[in-house]
Amino acid sequence: MIVDEQPTNIIEDGPVVGEEVNINNNNNNNNTIGNITNEESDENSSSVNNNNNSGGVRSRFNKKDDITSESSDDQTSSQQNNNSNNNNSNNKNVPKLVKMVVSSDSESDLNGGNSKNNINPNALIGVCADGTRFPLPYTKNPLTLHPISEWSFFDYAKNASLASLILLLFNLPGWVFIAWFIFWRFMYNIGLGLLLRYQSNTTFITKFVKTWSNPSHPLYPHLKQFCTSGMGSDYDFDNTPAEYNAWLAFRHIVDIVLANDLVTYVVFALAYYEIPKDVGFSIIPIYLLGVFLCAFTFWAKTDAYRVVKDFAWYWGDFFFLVDQKLTFDRVFSISPHPMYTIGYTFYYGASLITQSYTVLYVSLFAHFCQLIFLVLVEDPHIQKTYPEIVEDPHITREKVKTYFGHDLVVVKNFQFLRAADLFTLLIVIYTLALNLLSLPTWFHIVQAIFWRCVLSFGLGWVLRLQSNQQWWTNKYQSVLGKDKFISFENWKNIYNLCLIMAHISFTSCFFKYVQIDFNFFGSIFWRQILGLMLILINLWSSFSTFEVLGEFGWFYGDFFIEDIPSNLYYTGIYRFLNNPDSVTGFAGFYGLSLIAGSFPLFALSIFSQVANFLFIKFVEKPHMKRLYGSKVRSQSGISKGIQEIVNELTETSPPIQKLVTKTRNLTERVEKRVSDRINSFVDELQKHGIPLSTEQFEILKTLKEKYNNTSPNDSDNNSNNNNNNTNNNTNNKKSKKI
């Protein structure tokens, strides 16, 4: 894993680093982003050095050069003051990146104002490719309802999408609703996708707008009216750069497409909804889960907009960049690409509510199209606009690269000329060929258990010895007379073979149990669809893990190589999970178990994951602790994000706060009882002179320290103080009576 435990600036699909780094952003090969600084580093430094023609920060997706961060309120206020001062200074100096503050409506109202008539001095600063800088005018929040009196032509056009509800009044065949939704889904993913892709590669939209912005052009008045619609008096078409005008025109089109995409899906789902004839208790959990998924999507979308605002919501960095600093928290700590992943959970909520396989399959297809849009449109632009900059600067790559050279990683880089590769291929073919024989099922189960034990326990034991005393390397030097390069080369071959066999042997068990049902509307097929989704999650997790770790981390290079990184950077999938290979890395096992519908296969999946958990607990974690000490974080990004949400709900909701307080008090009472029992048990043993073994003594000592050293909370102190005060008051009253 490559992670920086220090709080840093979070850039969702933009560059972020744990230390001060000069970022060169070559958007259209012309502008440069200024330095982005970790404001809470060990030295507590908060300097931000910016370069001329500074670009902004994109905020839509997570790339592996993204790192989670937070900023204190004091730092936020000081940054805003600095930004205000710099905006009034010479434009040659780029103002410090300011933290985006949630406003009620406007993209540019950082201080929560909503005036459309006055230019906010603290407005976000847009930066064009040629270095032109301009304040962003006021724009409406697309998720907020506005009075009809404030509607523009495009507001009417957007809300006209509700007319699709009229289709429900006619007895139309189902394919009409499906086709109508698919049309707008393609308008989104294909239509907008092509526009954005060409804009990213050739800036063709901006070029058209520049040409049509000439007052002598016949389309000039129409373009001006098109862009000015719905804007306030702080927007001047003629004095605003063409890049922003192009984005504004594109924004109007996006509003219409997104509105129709959403409404037509709702209409399609309603068309396939039928009131259940037999209403029982079994349907209530299904409805509740469906409603929860829809509500969760609404929260995820609104919370995402709270962070990214209009600029990223409408793909602003395809047109220009913005000087801003975003603190990505909550929903961005829970899921990568939240607007494209958990932001579409309402599809599956609607499928549960309608209980329609047709709705489920269409939803899966639409969500798949959205992910293709991400891969083909978003990611290439992100990689071009924000080059990979988060690397561990403490790794001397010239030294480390001598340990690697087109190594076999699962099946990648396979070479027939290497004996180890051929040996691996022969064993895999032999194992798969066993499925053609009439061998008992228990044979395949034992084979899968054997290879899992070899991988997790056997190689785990080797790594533990290597971590403590360089056992593997020393054996090669003392017994075989080979250097550390040869020893590590053989380790890579053995580890890759065991990794492949652990998965191949499990798959062999799957073939013994599986019975595929191709009835698309049967009771079993939904289970197979869910299993396939888990397999895809497993594949994504594995590719994402390798993308972050590289060959160095994939083969546990820091157990063998001395030139290890001195800092940790939690990037990519590690932003969300501390050990993704032990969580989502086993989703495929459970997916195969669902497809096969086999309990023994499910039990084998649990055994495999538990074995990997023990490997991480007793081998990987102690080694990481030894190398990096306190830099290893104890809490994953997901758990941290959920904790932030719970804490906020606790602070803002009295009922939840009361429930949490009761739970905390109950936990403290249980801990106190356990502590008293342990103390009395130890006292009894000492009183009767019963001897304890070293292991028993250490266990009791650990338990006693765990519960006896638990400091009482303020609630206990307060309750004790209240009891004391009550007793004192009672005694005083008694003394007065006497």
XYZ file of C-alpha atoms in Angstrom:
738
model
C 0.000 0.000 0.000
C 1.177 3.519 -0.702
C -0.291 5.927 1.758
C 0.283 9.133 3.593
C -1.240 9.036 7.077
C -0.926 12.815 7.313
C -4.098 14.773 6.522
C -3.718 16.187 3.022
C -5.694 17.965 0.369
C -8.200 15.652 -1.263
C -8.612 16.040 -4.986
C -11.307 13.803 -6.388
C -9.787 12.814 -9.706
C -7.201 15.539 -9.386
C -3.677 15.675 -8.046
C -3.051 15.580 -4.319
C 0.104 14.831 -2.435
C 1.134 14.438 1.142
C 4.060 16.797 0.900
C 4.507 20.043 -0.992
C 4.746 19.163 -4.655
C 4.952 21.258 -7.785
C 2.227 20.056 -10.095
C 2.472 20.659 -13.803
C -0.952 20.442 -15.335
C -0.804 20.370 -19.090
C -4.403 21.004 -19.992
C -4.209 21.751 -23.705
C -0.449 21.969 -23.123
C -0.690 25.494 -21.797
C -1.466 25.942 -18.096
C 0.091 24.860 -14.853
C -1.467 24.112 -11.515
C 0.217 25.669 -8.545
C 1.591 23.793 -5.612
C -0.782 21.915 -3.367
C 0.399 21.575 0.177
C -0.269 19.258 3.042
C -1.445 21.755 5.579
C -1.042 19.461 8.559
C 2.374 17.909 7.986
C 4.762 16.956 10.754
C 6.296 20.389 10.570
C 2.811 21.980 10.707
C 3.664 23.943 7.597
C 0.912 25.448 5.473
C 2.711 27.239 2.704
C 1.277 27.105 -0.779
C 3.480 28.234 -3.626
C 1.682 28.987 -6.829
C 2.980 29.504 -10.332
C 1.803 31.862 -13.027
C -1.044 30.665 -15.248
C -2.169 28.472 -12.409
C -4.814 25.898 -13.158
C -7.442 24.636 -10.833
C -8.383 21.379 -9.303
C -10.741 18.892 -10.860
C -13.161 17.229 -8.528
C -15.115 14.374 -9.986
C -13.222 11.103 -9.773
C -10.618 9.359 -7.662
C -7.399 8.391 -9.339
C -4.572 6.588 -7.657
C -2.856 9.901 -7.022
C -5.639 10.984 -4.674
C -5.185 11.124 -0.913
C -7.712 11.719 1.815
C -7.370 14.852 3.845
C -8.945 17.260 6.197
C -8.370 20.882 7.084
C -9.042 22.651 10.342
C -11.456 25.524 10.668
C -8.638 27.899 11.512
C -6.772 26.940 8.367
C -9.944 27.367 6.334
C -10.593 30.879 7.569
C -6.995 31.924 7.055
C -7.014 30.538 3.530
C -10.160 32.465 2.679
C -8.648 35.676 4.028
C -5.485 35.076 2.044
C -7.530 34.373 -1.066
C -9.480 37.598 -0.636
C -6.300 39.610 -0.267
C -4.642 37.950 -3.228
C -7.623 38.536 -5.479
C -7.159 42.257 -4.933
C -3.445 42.076 -5.645
C -1.509 41.838 -8.878
C -2.735 39.048 -11.132
C 0.803 37.867 -11.648
C 0.600 36.179 -8.278
C -1.748 33.232 -8.141
C -4.011 33.450 -5.074
C -3.791 30.672 -2.554
C -6.105 27.777 -3.116
C -9.198 28.393 -1.051
C -11.377 25.845 0.583
C -14.755 25.557 -1.050
C -17.468 26.349 1.449
C -20.955 25.009 0.889
C -23.280 27.766 -0.203
C -26.998 27.663 -0.608
C -26.964 28.018 -4.348
C -24.210 29.765 -6.195
C -21.050 28.215 -7.531
C -19.169 31.351 -6.651
C -20.713 32.204 -3.276
C -18.051 30.772 -1.008
C -19.293 32.611 2.029
C -22.850 31.405 1.715
C -24.259 34.510 0.048
C -26.698 34.231 -2.772
C -26.699 37.631 -4.385
C -26.908 37.500 -8.135
C -26.393 41.173 -8.658
C -23.056 41.770 -6.970
C -19.774 40.103 -7.748
C -18.517 38.312 -4.690
C -14.922 39.342 -3.906
C -14.284 35.793 -2.713
C -15.685 34.156 -5.857
C -13.851 31.213 -7.337
C -11.281 32.157 -9.952
C -11.438 30.431 -13.306
C -8.240 29.941 -15.312
C -8.217 29.459 -19.087
C -5.593 27.629 -21.100
C -3.906 30.897 -22.075
C -3.709 32.024 -18.441
C -6.718 34.341 -18.510
C -8.227 34.618 -15.054
C -11.828 35.577 -14.257
C -14.291 35.317 -11.346
C -16.958 32.673 -11.806
C -20.427 34.216 -12.109
C -23.393 33.019 -10.100
C -25.032 29.773 -11.261
C -28.113 28.031 -9.923
C -27.993 24.836 -7.926
C -29.498 22.122 -10.162
C -30.704 20.164 -7.119
C -32.701 23.079 -5.682
C -36.242 24.036 -6.620
C -36.547 27.668 -7.670
C -39.666 29.845 -7.907
C -41.374 29.787 -11.286
C -40.843 33.533 -11.527
C -37.082 32.863 -11.749
C -37.347 30.183 -14.431
C -35.502 30.697 -17.679
C -36.251 29.086 -21.009
C -33.997 26.166 -20.122
C -35.690 25.716 -16.770
C -38.959 25.262 -18.649
C -37.256 22.907 -21.105
C -35.727 20.899 -18.277
C -38.948 20.621 -16.296
C -40.829 19.730 -19.468
C -39.297 16.291 -19.021
C -42.083 15.669 -16.515
C -44.405 15.460 -19.498
C -43.169 11.900 -19.928
C -45.430 10.988 -17.020
C -48.344 11.433 -19.409
C -47.290 8.200 -21.102
C -48.467 6.321 -18.028
C -52.028 7.334 -18.842
C -51.973 5.283 -22.048
C -51.968 1.527 -22.327
C -48.641 1.337 -24.131
C -46.515 -1.791 -24.492
C -43.564 -2.102 -22.164
C -40.956 -1.801 -24.888
C -42.061 1.804 -25.517
C -41.047 2.859 -22.001
C -37.792 0.911 -22.270
C -36.953 2.458 -25.644
C -37.795 5.966 -24.406
C -35.474 5.569 -21.410
C -32.676 3.945 -23.440
C -32.853 6.834 -25.907
C -32.105 9.396 -23.192
C -29.536 7.104 -21.590
C -27.703 7.011 -24.933
C -28.092 10.778 -25.252
C -26.216 10.963 -21.950
C -23.541 8.321 -22.358
C -23.019 8.494 -26.133
C -24.146 12.039 -26.990
C -22.577 13.898 -24.080
C -19.720 11.403 -24.065
C -18.736 12.214 -27.650
C -19.045 15.958 -27.017
C -16.797 15.733 -23.960
C -14.295 13.433 -25.625
C -13.874 15.743 -28.636
C -13.763 18.747 -26.343
C -11.004 17.094 -24.336
C -8.972 16.235 -27.435
C -9.619 19.241 -29.690
C -11.539 21.847 -27.610
C -13.950 21.992 -30.559
C -16.868 23.398 -28.509
C -14.684 26.248 -27.286
C -13.506 26.929 -30.839
C -17.067 27.124 -32.124
C -18.055 29.502 -29.339
C -15.010 31.702 -30.025
C -15.982 31.905 -33.685
C -19.636 32.632 -32.980
C -18.765 35.198 -30.260
C -17.732 37.676 -32.944
C -20.480 40.334 -33.049
C -20.374 40.219 -36.856
C -21.208 36.504 -36.906
C -24.867 35.799 -37.790
C -25.210 33.368 -34.876
C -23.809 35.840 -32.328
C -27.164 37.125 -30.978
C -28.568 33.602 -30.686
C -25.477 32.326 -28.865
C -25.494 35.300 -26.522
C -29.154 34.760 -25.704
C -28.517 31.020 -25.290
C -25.727 31.558 -22.749
C -27.289 34.515 -20.933
C -30.538 32.702 -20.210
C -30.943 32.178 -16.476
C -27.789 34.103 -15.528
C -27.628 37.092 -13.176
C -26.332 40.607 -13.733
C -22.822 39.562 -12.652
C -22.488 37.658 -15.934
C -21.381 39.573 -19.039
C -21.233 37.443 -22.172
C -18.905 39.779 -24.070
C -16.415 40.193 -21.212
C -16.359 36.546 -20.133
C -13.814 34.166 -21.729
C -15.102 31.906 -24.471
C -14.107 28.859 -22.391
C -16.668 29.758 -19.752
C -19.322 30.631 -22.344
C -18.758 27.259 -24.002
C -19.142 25.491 -20.661
C -22.290 27.485 -19.929
C -23.843 26.473 -23.252
C -22.872 22.858 -22.630
C -24.347 23.122 -19.130
C -27.768 24.041 -20.539
C -27.721 20.962 -22.768
C -26.647 18.735 -19.875
C -29.534 19.959 -17.739
C -32.080 18.859 -20.342
C -30.437 15.475 -20.950
C -30.000 14.604 -17.260
C -33.552 15.623 -16.395
C -35.043 13.459 -19.134
C -32.714 10.569 -18.279
C -33.983 10.557 -14.693
C -37.672 11.128 -15.428
C -37.872 8.524 -18.191
C -36.330 5.934 -15.865
C -38.899 6.710 -13.184
C -41.692 6.460 -15.766
C -40.290 3.160 -17.033
C -40.099 1.746 -13.476
C -43.649 2.886 -12.680
C -44.909 1.287 -15.871
C -43.596 -2.084 -14.699
C -44.793 -1.728 -11.116
C -47.741 -3.842 -10.077
C -49.446 -3.727 -6.719
C -48.799 -7.113 -5.093
C -51.901 -9.275 -4.814
C -50.772 -11.096 -1.689
C -49.280 -8.653 0.776
C -47.341 -10.475 3.476
C -44.644 -9.743 5.976
C -42.016 -11.019 3.543
C -42.562 -8.090 1.186
C -42.105 -5.404 3.846
C -38.299 -5.844 4.149
C -38.021 -5.744 0.353
C -39.922 -2.461 0.176
C -37.957 -0.988 3.064
C -34.649 -1.929 1.439
C -35.769 -0.482 -1.885
C -36.835 2.807 -0.278
C -33.566 2.928 1.665
C -31.507 2.512 -1.522
C -33.442 5.315 -3.215
C -33.012 7.602 -0.197
C -29.333 6.675 0.001
C -28.866 7.674 -3.635
C -30.475 11.041 -2.973
C -28.137 11.613 -0.032
C -25.085 10.490 -2.029
C -25.892 12.813 -4.934
C -26.620 15.839 -2.771
C -23.601 15.226 -0.569
C -21.412 14.880 -3.658
C -22.735 18.149 -5.032
C -22.020 19.753 -1.660
C -18.345 19.092 -2.378
C -17.888 19.379 -6.136
C -20.480 22.081 -6.917
C -21.303 23.137 -10.474
C -17.754 23.119 -11.804
C -17.258 19.366 -11.484
C -20.954 18.462 -11.688
C -20.973 19.762 -15.272
C -17.459 18.595 -16.257
C -15.988 22.074 -16.006
C -12.330 21.094 -16.383
C -13.003 19.969 -19.948
C -13.272 23.718 -20.653
C -11.234 25.575 -18.018
C -9.748 25.093 -14.569
C -10.488 26.697 -11.230
C -8.309 27.803 -8.346
C -9.917 26.053 -5.430
C -9.190 23.645 -2.678
C -11.761 20.955 -2.014
C -11.995 18.905 1.144
C -13.408 15.564 0.058
C -15.097 13.828 2.954
C -18.117 11.715 3.810
C -19.453 10.224 0.562
C -16.045 10.568 -1.137
C -14.482 8.615 1.721
C -16.978 5.789 1.341
C -16.785 4.931 -2.347
C -14.637 5.651 -5.398
C -16.468 7.622 -8.082
C -19.506 7.969 -5.785
C -21.643 9.722 -8.404
C -21.190 6.763 -10.747
C -21.216 3.895 -8.225
C -23.318 4.330 -5.102
C -25.019 7.251 -6.822
C -26.938 4.706 -8.909
C -28.133 2.440 -6.110
C -31.651 3.771 -6.666
C -31.705 1.652 -9.828
C -31.598 -1.440 -7.646
C -33.966 0.081 -5.118
C -36.502 0.561 -7.913
C -35.910 -3.022 -9.028
C -36.730 -4.256 -5.527
C -39.849 -2.117 -5.206
C -41.219 -3.129 -8.613
C -40.021 -6.733 -8.159
C -39.484 -6.832 -11.894
C -36.636 -8.657 -13.592
C -37.107 -6.382 -16.598
C -36.444 -3.314 -14.447
C -33.403 -5.045 -12.948
C -31.863 -5.977 -16.310
C -32.487 -2.563 -17.847
C -31.001 -0.969 -14.716
C -27.914 -3.162 -14.963
C -27.502 -2.226 -18.620
C -27.901 1.498 -17.885
C -25.426 1.357 -15.002
C -22.978 -0.547 -17.201
C -23.263 2.202 -19.835
C -22.462 4.772 -17.161
C -19.317 2.881 -16.131
C -18.263 2.638 -19.792
C -18.711 6.416 -19.998
C -16.393 6.713 -17.001
C -13.721 4.495 -18.556
C -13.793 5.919 -22.086
C -14.485 9.603 -21.415
C -13.666 10.608 -17.853
C -10.566 8.576 -17.087
C -8.592 9.485 -20.247
C -9.249 13.182 -19.625
C -8.261 12.863 -15.965
C -5.020 11.103 -16.839
C -4.187 13.749 -19.425
C -5.172 16.737 -17.328
C -3.739 15.523 -14.033
C -0.601 13.468 -14.598
C 0.290 10.888 -12.032
C 2.293 12.705 -9.413
C 1.773 10.811 -6.189
C 4.722 8.484 -6.036
C 6.832 7.573 -3.089
C 9.818 9.907 -3.491
C 11.841 7.815 -1.078
C 12.004 4.794 -3.380
C 15.176 4.884 -5.445
C 13.685 3.464 -8.602
C 17.028 2.871 -10.257
C 17.877 0.450 -7.453
C 14.480 -1.164 -7.088
C 13.894 -1.805 -10.780
C 16.821 -4.235 -10.861
C 14.643 -6.639 -8.864
C 11.898 -6.665 -11.490
C 11.806 -7.369 -15.185
C 8.632 -8.547 -16.953
C 7.822 -10.927 -14.108
C 4.898 -13.300 -14.395
C 2.016 -11.668 -12.492
C -0.774 -14.263 -12.535
C -0.811 -14.676 -16.351
C 0.541 -11.261 -17.319
C 3.992 -11.265 -19.006
C 3.862 -15.012 -19.706
C 6.921 -16.223 -21.628
C 7.390 -19.715 -23.085
C 11.154 -19.259 -22.818
C 11.076 -19.150 -19.003
C 11.070 -22.467 -17.172
C 9.085 -21.089 -14.232
C 6.312 -19.888 -16.561
C 6.081 -23.252 -18.322
C 6.055 -25.073 -14.989
C 3.188 -22.905 -13.781
C 1.242 -23.523 -17.014
C 1.664 -27.313 -16.746
C 0.409 -27.406 -13.150
C -2.622 -25.288 -14.043
C -3.484 -27.534 -17.016
C -3.054 -30.632 -14.853
C -5.354 -29.254 -12.155
C -8.053 -28.266 -14.635
C -7.795 -31.658 -16.351
C -8.715 -33.352 -13.070
C -12.206 -31.930 -13.530
C -12.646 -34.221 -16.528
C -12.209 -37.267 -14.314
C -14.900 -38.719 -12.084
C -13.164 -37.753 -8.880
C -15.183 -37.319 -5.693
C -16.103 -33.799 -4.659
C -14.157 -34.075 -1.407
C -10.939 -34.427 -3.423
C -11.393 -30.970 -4.952
C -12.323 -29.486 -1.579
C -9.205 -30.922 0.052
C -7.139 -29.657 -2.873
C -8.536 -26.133 -2.445
C -7.898 -26.209 1.314
C -4.345 -27.451 0.714
C -3.410 -24.631 -1.655
C -5.061 -22.011 0.564
C -3.040 -23.290 3.534
C 0.157 -23.251 1.469
C -0.515 -19.662 0.351
C -1.680 -18.152 3.639
C 0.098 -20.276 6.252
C 3.094 -21.778 4.446
C 4.243 -18.669 2.605
C 3.074 -16.605 5.557
C 5.502 -18.484 7.786
C 8.290 -17.865 5.258
C 7.524 -14.140 5.150
C 7.422 -13.923 8.934
C 10.877 -15.509 9.171
C 12.111 -13.274 6.373
C 10.801 -10.214 8.191
C 12.396 -11.151 11.498
C 15.759 -12.532 10.382
C 15.981 -12.425 6.581
C 15.655 -16.228 6.657
C 14.839 -16.751 2.974
C 17.639 -14.539 1.693
C 20.204 -15.980 4.127
C 19.309 -19.569 3.182
C 19.951 -18.872 -0.463
C 23.278 -17.266 0.361
C 24.483 -19.906 2.828
C 23.098 -23.088 1.232
C 23.003 -22.308 -2.484
C 25.530 -19.509 -2.665
C 23.048 -17.266 -4.476
C 22.633 -13.548 -3.940
C 19.498 -11.690 -2.813
C 18.366 -11.073 -6.394
C 18.147 -14.811 -7.134
C 16.386 -15.489 -3.833
C 13.771 -12.832 -4.526
C 13.320 -14.084 -8.100
C 12.510 -17.581 -6.835
C 10.183 -16.170 -4.197
C 8.195 -14.332 -6.878
C 7.814 -17.514 -8.922
C 6.681 -19.579 -5.927
C 4.258 -16.939 -4.667
C 2.681 -16.446 -8.099
C 2.230 -20.218 -8.521
C 0.573 -20.611 -5.114
C -1.668 -17.604 -5.746
C -2.854 -19.041 -9.059
C -3.412 -22.509 -7.623
C -5.431 -21.197 -4.688
C -7.888 -19.668 -7.147
C -7.787 -22.505 -9.700
C -8.474 -25.146 -7.049
C -11.407 -23.138 -5.713
C -12.766 -22.780 -9.254
C -12.502 -26.576 -9.670
C -14.777 -26.995 -6.654
C -17.160 -24.505 -8.245
C -17.437 -26.647 -11.390
C -18.410 -29.629 -9.251
C -21.332 -27.800 -7.659
C -22.572 -25.375 -10.295
C -25.805 -25.781 -12.224
C -26.404 -22.797 -14.498
C -30.013 -21.747 -14.983
C -30.592 -19.732 -18.158
C -34.189 -18.915 -17.338
C -33.818 -15.134 -17.206
C -37.032 -14.725 -15.250
C -36.580 -17.705 -12.938
C -36.035 -17.639 -9.204
C -32.379 -18.690 -9.508
C -31.172 -16.307 -12.172
C -31.167 -13.233 -9.871
C -28.740 -15.081 -7.615
C -26.467 -15.720 -10.558
C -26.610 -12.052 -11.564
C -25.614 -11.012 -8.032
C -22.796 -13.557 -8.086
C -21.542 -12.172 -11.389
C -21.552 -8.654 -9.923
C -19.437 -9.857 -6.985
C -16.966 -11.442 -9.401
C -16.678 -8.153 -11.291
C -16.076 -6.329 -8.001
C -13.318 -8.826 -7.217
C -11.688 -8.241 -10.596
C -11.880 -4.469 -10.173
C -10.396 -4.775 -6.683
C -7.491 -6.920 -7.884
C -6.636 -4.639 -10.803
C -6.940 -1.551 -8.594
C -4.714 -3.118 -5.943
C -2.019 -3.968 -8.463
C -2.319 -0.510 -9.987
C -1.424 1.022 -6.627
C 1.084 -1.532 -5.354
C 2.862 -2.378 -8.585
C 5.201 -5.359 -8.665
C 7.027 -4.039 -5.604
C 4.006 -4.365 -3.324
C 2.364 -7.281 -5.140
C 5.329 -9.550 -4.375
C 5.893 -8.152 -0.851
C 9.045 -6.401 -1.951
C 9.556 -4.608 1.358
C 10.220 -8.008 2.975
C 13.223 -8.512 0.695
C 14.365 -5.121 -0.602
C 16.163 -2.662 1.631
C 15.289 0.397 -0.469
C 11.781 0.674 0.912
C 9.662 3.841 1.050
C 10.004 5.799 4.268
C 6.468 7.195 4.006
C 3.114 5.618 3.289
C 0.645 6.959 0.730
C -2.940 5.705 0.881
C -3.992 6.130 -2.737
C -6.369 4.525 -5.183
C -8.430 1.749 -3.628
C -6.381 2.091 -0.431
C -8.061 5.423 0.194
C -11.134 3.418 1.187
C -9.804 0.083 2.464
C -6.661 -0.718 4.444
C -6.446 -4.240 3.016
C -8.672 -4.543 -0.059
C -7.289 -7.985 -0.906
C -8.804 -9.338 2.329
C -12.204 -7.672 1.804
C -13.243 -7.099 -1.805
C -10.485 -9.485 -2.902
C -12.735 -12.383 -1.851
C -15.958 -11.083 -3.377
C -15.440 -13.413 -6.343
C -15.354 -16.450 -4.049
C -18.745 -15.558 -2.624
C -19.974 -14.751 -6.124
C -19.104 -18.264 -7.299
C -20.793 -19.662 -4.195
C -23.997 -17.762 -5.038
C -23.948 -18.885 -8.650
C -23.452 -22.511 -7.601
C -25.907 -22.222 -4.719
C -23.611 -24.412 -2.648
C -23.198 -24.161 1.124
C -19.900 -26.177 1.146
C -18.485 -23.722 -1.390
C -19.669 -20.838 0.781
C -17.967 -22.418 3.809
C -14.779 -22.806 1.756
C -14.985 -19.103 0.887
C -15.215 -18.216 4.574
C -12.250 -20.465 5.358
C -10.180 -18.819 2.615
C -10.978 -15.315 3.835
C -10.274 -16.222 7.473
C -6.928 -17.735 6.446
C -6.048 -14.503 4.628
C -7.161 -12.470 7.644
C -4.802 -14.483 9.885
C -1.995 -13.942 7.388
C -2.517 -10.188 7.502
C -2.854 -10.106 11.297
C 0.229 -12.179 12.142
C 2.513 -11.549 9.160
C 1.755 -8.376 7.231
C 0.626 -6.050 10.034
C 3.595 -6.742 12.357
C 5.982 -6.219 9.446
C 4.309 -2.948 8.428
C 4.355 -1.803 12.038
C 8.048 -2.595 12.270
C 8.888 -0.670 9.097
C 6.558 2.311 9.313
C 5.539 2.517 12.978
C 2.783 5.014 13.683
C 2.482 5.908 9.988
C 0.301 2.835 9.494
C -3.276 3.981 9.923
C -5.627 1.953 12.068
C -8.883 3.150 10.502
C -9.876 2.723 6.871
C -11.285 5.529 4.773
C -14.737 3.935 4.681
C -14.962 3.502 8.446
C -13.691 7.033 8.942
C -16.284 8.432 6.526
C -19.106 6.491 8.195
C -17.920 7.686 11.586
C -18.009 11.295 10.383
C -21.583 10.827 9.163
C -22.665 9.176 12.415
C -20.986 11.892 14.475
C -22.753 14.596 12.487
C -26.102 12.832 12.858
C -25.445 12.427 16.552
C -24.726 16.122 16.965
C -27.739 17.288 14.946
C -30.340 14.704 15.989
C -31.310 14.562 19.704
C -32.966 11.098 19.452
C -29.861 9.583 17.881
C -27.665 11.400 20.382
C -29.740 9.950 23.217
C -29.473 6.442 21.728
C -25.692 6.724 21.342
C -25.365 7.942 24.940
C -27.396 5.005 26.237
C -25.321 2.572 24.176
C -22.092 4.105 25.456
C -23.265 3.914 29.062
C -24.323 0.285 28.604
C -20.924 -0.575 27.109
C -19.138 1.110 29.991
C -21.188 -0.812 32.558
C -20.425 -4.098 30.805
C -16.717 -3.267 30.724
C -16.810 -2.424 34.429
C -18.455 -5.739 35.271
C -15.919 -7.637 33.173
C -13.120 -5.736 34.896
C -14.517 -6.587 38.340
C -14.889 -10.255 37.417
C -11.326 -10.458 36.125
C -9.949 -8.754 39.233
C -11.907 -11.027 41.559
C -10.858 -14.097 39.568
C -7.187 -13.140 39.761
C -7.526 -12.427 43.482
C -9.099 -15.849 44.051
C -6.268 -17.548 42.201
C -3.672 -15.705 44.235
C -5.568 -16.392 47.472
C -5.624 -20.146 46.904
C -2.088 -20.217 45.516
C -3.092 -21.755 42.192
C -0.126 -21.570 39.772
C -0.579 -20.163 36.266
C 1.402 -20.936 33.145
C 3.194 -18.140 31.335
C 0.572 -18.095 28.574
C -2.336 -17.982 31.040
C -0.674 -15.233 33.031
C -0.094 -13.135 29.899
C -3.720 -13.551 28.811
C -5.079 -12.497 32.188
C -2.589 -9.640 32.353
C -3.667 -8.373 28.920
C -7.372 -8.553 29.809
C -6.811 -6.860 33.139
C -4.836 -4.012 31.585
C -7.392 -3.621 28.818
C -10.323 -3.046 31.149
C -8.604 -1.536 34.181
C -6.813 1.080 32.104
C -10.038 2.195 30.417
C -10.377 5.784 31.480
C -13.869 6.724 32.632
C -15.788 9.027 30.372
C -17.031 12.401 31.292
C -20.488 10.925 31.669
C -19.297 8.672 34.475
C -17.462 11.535 36.116
C -20.521 13.694 35.831
C -22.754 10.963 37.235
C -20.370 10.399 40.134
C -20.197 14.117 40.785
C -23.962 14.337 40.644
C -24.270 11.458 43.099
C -21.774 13.111 45.429
C -23.621 16.399 45.161
C -26.892 14.639 45.841
C -25.463 12.931 48.917
C -23.981 16.192 50.147
C -27.272 17.989 49.667
C -29.093 15.203 51.516
C -26.643 15.364 54.422
C -27.007 19.129 54.564
C -30.783 18.809 54.714
C -30.528 16.234 57.467
C -28.170 18.439 59.451
C -30.561 21.345 59.124
C -33.412 19.229 60.399
C -31.351 18.057 63.332
